[in-house]
Amino acid sequence: MKNTIFPPKANKVPKKLVAHKDVRIDDYYWLNDREDLEVLNYLQAENNYTKHMLKHTEEFQEKLFEEMKARIKEDDQSVPYKLNGYWYVTRFEKGKDYPIYARNKETLEAPEELLFDCNVMAKEHTYFNLGSISISPDNKLAAFSTDTVSRRQYIIQIKNLVTGEIYPEKILNTTGSVTWANDNETIYYSRKDELTLRSHKIFKHKLHTKVKEDKEVFHETDETFNTFVYKTKSRKYIVIGSSSTLTSEYRILNADTPNEDFKIFSKRERGLEYSIAHYQDHFYVLNNKDEAVNFKLQKTLETQTDSSFWEDLLPHRKDVLLEDIEIFNDYLVVTERKQGLNKLRIMSWNGNEDYYLPFDSETYTAYSGNNPDFNSDFLRYTFNSLTTPSSVIDYHFKTKTHELKKEQEVLDKNFKKENYTSERIWVTARDGERVPVSIVYRKDKKKESGNPLMLYAYGSYGSTIDPYFSTVRLSLLDRGFIYAIAHIRGGEYLGRDWYENGKLLSKMNTFYDYIDCSKHLISEKYTSEKQLYAYGGSAGGLLMGVVMNLNPELYHGVLAVVPFVDVITTMLDDTIPLTTGEYDEWGNPNDETYYKYMKAYSPYDNIKKQEYPNTLVTTGLHDSQVQYWEPAKWVAKLRDYKTDNNLLLLHVDMDSGHGGASGRFESLKEVALEYAFILDLEGITC
């Protein structure tokens, strides 16, 4: 691959940034203006350069796209679920990119009622997303939300499901979530701050009234918190929640009395995280009170909700993370995690039964699905693994039998589950901690040593990346790649401590874990430095930036998707979306201790004159989570400093945001670009 044109060179306009008497010079700060013509021209120049440098792969990209698309069943539909007298289903039709939402009254044999056809709704837009649908208690109205910019600023509207009329009122700049009171006339929604996009206010809207007359019912003034609203499964309470990384608080109101005021469930206490579920005359509270690091389950009467009244139902266990609960009339289902593996625990309320659903795989993903009815005789859950397509299963409590409702179809005549194998290995990190890595590969393609290997990780916010099946990933596996997921600190794969030891002033553990996993995979002959490819997005893109600075020699190529790389500048700017809510994750750099720690690893601030791996960076112009200028500045500075002739490419989607392109298949073109980049580096061109 030869450089036939010179890469774009961004102008240097030095800007002095001072904090705690420390001076940083940012030559590319000027890129922080998406309305500036010079900025847009520079981004387009980067796109043109990337297109030119990968032009020889365009036919391969198209092949990969068609290959990945062909594995997906186009005329597909979800497993129907019943709610309030109707069966709801989401389906896709052949040749169409967007879902269709429909329902049937009482039985699936009843005439179908079309709710929304997103293919029609998306026609006039380059980007379209139907955020949510909320049906009124009398089943006659649907509140729905749409985003046509990809900034996650949703417009809420109301549709009459009897007449098909969409009411004229539009509620702008919301999170997209809508909750109905039981009067079929009142909805609650959360609005975002125009500048920071923090969801900070809850409003109440009455049908057929002007939006400007909507009543503000709650204002979250703490800039580190976001607020949201929902209805309990029992449909008795409207709940307003407020949460930061470390603390939560709820307010409740009987859904029958929307004109009354909300009352605090239990006042916020710094470090107390809790969530609530209602059933009969009790609330069930999942929380970390009294140093229950891995959480415990307590209950309290609905008339005595303060934390002083909470009583233990499931006590804290040091080796088990309590993740979620699902309540039924006769059973409590608890989602747990032990040694990284999901467990579904079935407990009868009468105390006669307490057991776990059996899962035999060494590494897998299982979680509770959509279970909206207390009276259901079955638990709907989903199971998949690195080698097993996703399955929706109904487990019948009384008969203890499993009913497979649907297994994901893989439309590839060459696909057979038995051709692939997965394993979980444990890597000893530099501080002695054992880090798990989930691995999948095609049996007949794996060599004794020197396999191309893509290593993915995230490692932030306590977000656990479970080993899941992917039809898209088959395009790598069938070409001889090993795919691995490093369950590094910063996630909760091994419990809450695993997260706590990978954040704030322990964040370096996240990066070291990934590097140590990389070295282990090389030393154990899974791969080599010339065939190891690093992959991460968003906070995982931060991970990519750090490991490239620390150990660039370990990787032949890097995929950094919407990467968060300018940590100090972003975290010092409280006008940027998400910043203030991130203090509990990264630290507040207005505190000098955190400032120095962040500066020590921030990818943008630690670029140096050295060789860097081949790198493809992607971003979206309208990204509301990681602003486009972070990766743009990062690439510009890397170009100025790197001492090698390796590829450095930036691809900017000028129409989308953090989640990439909309539509069922359009996003596959982005994956095809990323895969073609990596496969081409490996010398695989077909």
mmCIF file of N, CA and C in Angstrom, residues 17 32 65 91 105 340 412 466 505 562:
data_model
loop_
_atom_site.group_PDB
_atom_site.id
_atom_site.type_symbol
_atom_site.label_atom_id
_atom_site.label_comp_id
_atom_site.label_asym_id
_atom_site.label_seq_id
_atom_site.Cartn_x
_atom_site.Cartn_y
_atom_site.Cartn_z
ATOM 1 N N LEU A 17 -3.758 26.903 27.324
ATOM 2 C CA LEU A 17 -4.728 26.407 28.299
ATOM 3 C C LEU A 17 -4.017 26.275 29.643
ATOM 4 N N ASN A 32 -12.760 22.990 17.163
ATOM 5 C CA ASN A 32 -13.962 22.920 17.993
ATOM 6 C C ASN A 32 -15.020 23.923 17.507
ATOM 7 N N PHE A 65 -19.748 -5.990 2.895
ATOM 8 C CA PHE A 65 -21.074 -5.481 3.230
ATOM 9 C C PHE A 65 -22.158 -6.458 2.779
ATOM 10 N N ARG A 91 -41.285 -6.033 13.307
ATOM 11 C CA ARG A 91 -40.868 -6.862 12.172
ATOM 12 C C ARG A 91 -40.116 -6.042 11.130
ATOM 13 N N LYS A 105 -55.014 -7.620 18.834
ATOM 14 C CA LYS A 105 -55.810 -7.593 20.051
ATOM 15 C C LYS A 105 -56.136 -9.006 20.532
ATOM 16 N N GLY A 340 -17.772 -13.833 36.731
ATOM 17 C CA GLY A 340 -17.962 -13.316 35.388
ATOM 18 C C GLY A 340 -19.148 -13.891 34.638
ATOM 19 N N ASP A 412 -26.389 -18.359 6.048
ATOM 20 C CA ASP A 412 -25.097 -18.662 5.426
ATOM 21 C C ASP A 412 -24.974 -20.177 5.390
ATOM 22 N N ASP A 466 -20.249 -8.664 27.771
ATOM 23 C CA ASP A 466 -20.376 -10.115 27.842
ATOM 24 C C ASP A 466 -20.028 -10.749 26.503
ATOM 25 N N LEU A 505 -8.689 7.392 40.427
ATOM 26 C CA LEU A 505 -7.230 7.330 40.594
ATOM 27 C C LEU A 505 -6.676 5.925 40.451
ATOM 28 N N VAL A 562 -15.217 6.430 17.492
ATOM 29 C CA VAL A 562 -15.684 7.583 18.282
ATOM 30 C C VAL A 562 -14.905 7.703 19.603
#
